[in-house]
Short mmCIF file of C-alpha atoms in Angstrom, two decimals:
data_model
loop_
_atom_site.label_atom_id
_atom_site.label_comp_id
_atom_site.label_asym_id
_atom_site.label_seq_id
_atom_site.Cartn_x
_atom_site.Cartn_y
_atom_site.Cartn_z
CA GLN B 1272 97.48 111.93 77.70
CA VAL B 1273 97.38 114.69 80.25
CA GLN B 1274 100.61 115.57 82.02
CA LEU B 1275 101.28 118.03 84.83
CA GLN B 1276 104.52 119.88 85.56
CA GLU B 1277 105.27 121.99 88.62
CA SER B 1278 107.60 124.97 88.38
CA GLY B 1279 108.84 127.67 90.71
CA PRO B 1280 111.68 128.66 93.03
CA GLY B 1281 113.31 125.85 94.95
CA LEU B 1282 114.40 128.15 97.76
CA VAL B 1283 112.23 130.64 99.61
CA LYS B 1284 113.21 132.83 102.53
CA PRO B 1285 111.28 132.68 105.81
CA SER B 1286 108.31 135.08 105.99
CA GLN B 1287 108.18 135.35 102.20
CA THR B 1288 105.58 133.93 99.81
CA LEU B 1289 106.03 130.58 98.11
CA SER B 1290 104.74 130.65 94.53
CA LEU B 1291 104.38 127.58 92.32
CA THR B 1292 102.75 126.99 88.96
CA CYS B 1293 101.42 123.76 87.49
CA THR B 1294 101.29 123.57 83.71
CA VAL B 1295 98.80 121.16 82.17
CA SER B 1296 99.73 119.61 78.83
CA GLY B 1297 97.98 117.10 76.60
CA GLY B 1298 94.54 118.46 77.36
CA SER B 1299 92.59 121.57 78.28
CA ILE B 1300 92.40 122.57 81.92
CA SER B 1301 88.82 123.67 81.25
CA SER B 1302 87.50 120.43 79.83
CA GLY B 1303 85.87 117.68 81.85
CA SER B 1304 84.76 117.43 85.47
CA TYR B 1305 88.05 118.13 87.18
CA TYR B 1306 89.32 119.96 90.18
CA TRP B 1307 93.02 120.89 90.19
CA SER B 1308 94.82 120.23 93.45
CA TRP B 1309 97.99 120.91 95.41
CA ILE B 1310 99.46 118.41 97.86
CA ARG B 1311 102.74 118.52 99.77
CA GLN B 1312 105.01 116.02 101.47
CA PRO B 1313 107.81 116.90 103.90
CA ALA B 1314 110.86 114.70 103.53
CA GLY B 1315 110.24 111.26 105.01
CA LYS B 1316 106.67 112.12 106.01
CA GLY B 1317 103.15 111.65 104.74
CA LEU B 1318 100.96 113.54 102.29
CA GLU B 1319 99.15 116.74 103.20
CA TRP B 1320 96.32 118.06 101.03
CA ILE B 1321 96.66 121.84 100.55
CA GLY B 1322 93.63 122.69 98.45
CA ARG B 1323 92.01 122.58 95.05
CA ILE B 1324 90.32 124.77 92.43
CA TYR B 1325 87.66 124.22 89.80
CA THR B 1326 88.03 126.03 86.49
CA SER B 1327 85.09 128.22 87.50
CA GLY B 1328 87.33 129.55 90.27
CA SER B 1329 85.62 127.72 93.12
CA THR B 1330 88.15 126.66 95.75
CA ASN B 1331 88.52 124.39 98.77
CA TYR B 1332 91.42 124.88 101.19
CA ASN B 1333 92.88 122.90 104.08
CA PRO B 1334 91.62 124.80 107.15
CA SER B 1335 95.05 124.58 108.77
CA LEU B 1336 96.56 126.53 105.85
CA LYS B 1337 93.56 128.53 104.69
CA SER B 1338 94.74 131.89 106.06
CA ARG B 1339 97.98 131.63 104.06
CA VAL B 1340 96.93 129.83 100.85
CA THR B 1341 95.66 131.10 97.53
CA ILE B 1342 95.07 128.81 94.55
CA SER B 1343 94.22 130.39 91.21
CA VAL B 1344 93.72 129.23 87.64
CA ASP B 1345 94.70 130.78 84.30
CA THR B 1346 92.77 128.93 81.62
CA SER B 1347 94.43 130.94 78.83
CA LYS B 1348 97.80 129.50 79.83
CA ASN B 1349 96.44 126.09 80.86
CA GLN B 1350 97.97 126.60 84.29
CA PHE B 1351 96.98 126.77 87.92
CA SER B 1352 99.02 128.23 90.73
CA LEU B 1353 99.70 128.05 94.45
CA LYS B 1354 100.70 130.91 96.71
CA LEU B 1355 101.58 130.25 100.34
CA SER B 1356 102.40 133.31 102.39
CA SER B 1357 104.48 133.84 105.53
CA VAL B 1358 106.40 130.61 105.07
CA THR B 1359 108.51 128.97 107.75
CA ALA B 1360 110.83 125.98 107.79
CA ALA B 1361 107.75 123.82 108.43
CA ASP B 1362 106.64 124.55 104.86
CA THR B 1363 109.72 122.83 103.43
CA ALA B 1364 108.42 119.92 101.38
CA VAL B 1365 107.96 118.37 97.98
CA TYR B 1366 104.96 120.06 96.41
CA TYR B 1367 102.79 118.14 93.96
CA CYS B 1368 100.04 119.31 91.67
CA ALA B 1369 97.36 116.82 90.67
CA ARG B 1370 94.16 116.43 88.69
CA ASP B 1371 91.17 115.54 90.84
CA LEU B 1372 88.93 113.46 88.60
CA GLN B 1373 85.20 112.97 89.12
CA GLN B 1374 84.15 109.38 88.42
CA LEU B 1375 80.83 107.59 88.65
CA ALA B 1376 80.59 104.55 90.93
CA HIS B 1377 77.73 102.98 92.89
CA TYR B 1378 75.38 105.57 91.25
CA TYR B 1379 77.26 108.47 92.85
CA TYR B 1380 80.22 110.66 91.86
CA TYR B 1381 83.56 110.38 93.60
CA TYR B 1382 86.78 112.36 93.35
CA GLY B 1383 90.27 110.88 93.20
CA MET B 1384 93.61 112.34 92.09
CA ASP B 1385 94.45 110.36 88.98
CA VAL B 1386 97.20 112.43 87.34
CA TRP B 1387 100.10 113.93 89.29
CA GLY B 1388 103.07 116.08 88.51
CA GLN B 1389 106.52 114.77 89.34
CA GLY B 1390 106.79 117.09 92.33
CA THR B 1391 109.07 120.00 93.08
CA THR B 1392 111.15 120.47 96.21
CA VAL B 1393 110.78 123.77 98.03
CA THR B 1394 113.13 124.62 100.87
CA VAL B 1395 112.42 127.49 103.23
CA SER B 1396 115.69 128.85 104.51
CA SER B 1397 117.51 132.14 104.86
CA ASP X 1084 88.06 117.35 111.01
CA ILE X 1085 87.98 113.75 109.89
CA GLN X 1086 91.09 111.89 111.04
CA MET X 1087 92.42 108.86 109.20
CA THR X 1088 94.52 106.10 110.73
CA GLN X 1089 96.20 103.14 109.07
CA SER X 1090 97.50 99.84 110.35
CA PRO X 1091 100.03 98.52 110.34
CA SER X 1092 102.43 101.41 109.83
CA SER X 1093 104.78 99.00 108.11
CA LEU X 1094 104.92 95.36 107.19
CA SER X 1095 107.35 92.92 105.65
CA ALA X 1096 106.11 90.42 103.12
CA SER X 1097 107.34 88.06 100.44
CA VAL X 1098 106.51 87.91 96.76
CA GLY X 1099 103.30 85.96 96.36
CA ASP X 1100 101.96 86.83 99.80
CA ARG X 1101 98.45 88.13 100.35
CA VAL X 1102 98.71 91.55 102.00
CA THR X 1103 95.98 93.45 103.82
CA ILE X 1104 96.18 97.08 104.95
CA THR X 1105 93.52 98.69 107.11
CA CYS X 1106 92.34 102.30 107.15
CA ARG X 1107 89.97 103.75 109.72
CA ALA X 1108 88.13 107.09 109.69
CA SER X 1109 87.25 109.02 112.85
CA GLN X 1110 83.65 109.32 111.62
CA SER X 1111 81.57 107.74 108.91
CA ILE X 1112 82.70 108.65 105.40
CA SER X 1113 80.34 106.25 103.60
CA ASP X 1114 82.51 104.88 100.77
CA TYR X 1115 84.36 108.10 99.95
CA LEU X 1116 87.75 106.50 100.34
CA ASN X 1117 90.69 106.37 97.94
CA TRP X 1118 93.90 104.33 98.04
CA TYR X 1119 97.22 105.48 96.60
CA GLN X 1120 100.56 103.78 96.06
CA GLN X 1121 103.78 105.78 96.32
CA LYS X 1122 107.26 104.57 95.44
CA PRO X 1123 110.38 106.39 96.68
CA GLY X 1124 111.01 109.63 94.83
CA LYS X 1125 107.79 109.31 92.82
CA ALA X 1126 104.36 110.87 92.92
CA PRO X 1127 101.49 108.85 94.36
CA LYS X 1128 99.36 106.73 92.05
CA LEU X 1129 95.61 106.28 92.42
CA LEU X 1130 94.75 102.60 92.87
CA ILE X 1131 91.21 102.51 94.23
CA TYR X 1132 88.43 105.10 94.43
CA ALA X 1133 84.98 104.90 96.02
CA ALA X 1134 86.42 102.33 98.45
CA SER X 1135 86.22 99.43 96.02
CA SER X 1136 86.42 100.70 92.42
CA LEU X 1137 89.63 99.81 90.62
CA GLN X 1138 91.22 102.77 88.82
CA SER X 1139 91.74 102.18 85.11
CA GLY X 1140 95.02 100.42 84.36
CA VAL X 1141 95.56 99.12 87.90
CA PRO X 1142 96.18 95.35 88.15
CA SER X 1143 93.29 93.26 89.43
CA ARG X 1144 95.39 91.87 92.29
CA PHE X 1145 94.55 95.13 94.06
CA SER X 1146 91.14 95.34 95.68
CA GLY X 1147 89.41 97.55 98.21
CA SER X 1148 86.50 97.07 100.54
CA GLY X 1149 84.66 98.71 103.39
CA SER X 1150 82.25 101.49 104.18
CA GLY X 1151 81.46 103.77 107.08
CA THR X 1152 84.64 103.96 109.13
CA ASP X 1153 86.59 100.78 108.32
CA PHE X 1154 88.31 100.03 105.03
CA THR X 1155 90.75 97.49 103.64
CA LEU X 1156 93.21 97.39 100.77
CA THR X 1157 94.18 93.89 99.72
CA ILE X 1158 96.96 92.78 97.39
CA SER X 1159 96.09 89.20 96.50
CA SER X 1160 99.57 88.12 95.41
CA LEU X 1161 102.36 90.58 96.14
CA GLN X 1162 104.63 91.33 93.18
CA PRO X 1163 108.12 92.85 93.25
CA GLU X 1164 106.80 96.16 91.89
CA ASP X 1165 104.27 96.42 94.75
CA PHE X 1166 106.85 97.24 97.41
CA ALA X 1167 105.88 100.81 98.22
CA THR X 1168 104.02 102.98 100.70
CA TYR X 1169 100.22 102.94 100.57
CA TYR X 1170 98.02 105.84 101.66
CA CYS X 1171 94.29 106.04 102.17
CA GLN X 1172 92.49 109.36 101.64
CA GLN X 1173 88.94 110.40 102.44
CA SER X 1174 87.01 112.44 99.89
CA TYR X 1175 83.82 112.70 101.96
CA SER X 1176 84.45 116.10 103.49
CA THR X 1177 85.11 118.78 100.89
CA LEU X 1178 86.49 120.93 103.70
CA ILE X 1179 89.64 118.84 103.77
CA PHE X 1180 90.68 115.71 101.93
CA THR X 1181 92.65 113.98 104.67
CA PHE X 1182 95.28 111.36 103.99
CA GLY X 1183 96.15 108.52 106.30
CA PRO X 1184 99.72 108.32 107.65
CA GLY X 1185 100.73 105.57 105.25
CA THR X 1186 101.72 101.89 105.37
CA LYS X 1187 105.14 100.89 104.10
CA VAL X 1188 105.33 97.47 102.49
CA ASP X 1189 108.86 96.12 102.20
CA ILE X 1190 110.57 92.89 101.37
CA LYS X 1191 110.82 90.20 104.01
#
């Protein structure tokens, strides 16, 4: 069964770039009708969708973060990555990677995030 | 942007209770609505997609309904493992997949 694991620095200085990688195991990142997503959650708060990538390289980003976000995929390593530039304390959160699965229902296709990593805490502080 | 609201923000219930959580979208999203369950310190879990389709492996006591702007998640008989926070999420707009603010279900 597919598993996801986030990795990257737990501490990032203000104004620097946050970089995280999600490693996919138990299956190929290129197989199936999946997008690969990043979501974050500040402590004690709700979920914020950051963006997603298809293995073709097609991306969708949260407009509120779009100017600072880059999501990329490396199919040879079975990984996808998140870069968030010019970070501030407001970017401190648990960051999750997830598989966005396309499923058929009511004769149409729908996306839902069915596999998640365990999450990694990133703190922005000097 | 499509905004999502949920009510109530929290509720207290007993094991065996029927629980209903409401999610409302700021504009019609057809049935492009997902429900997730999140327990403390854990990643969210997909319960319902397409407003009413039960994700594989999810107990049948969970059900979803609605279309357009108003949606409901129902737990028919609350179990001890169901105490958690529940989030709705719209997947209608590919510009941004907005989550609702969450509903915390705790023990009465």
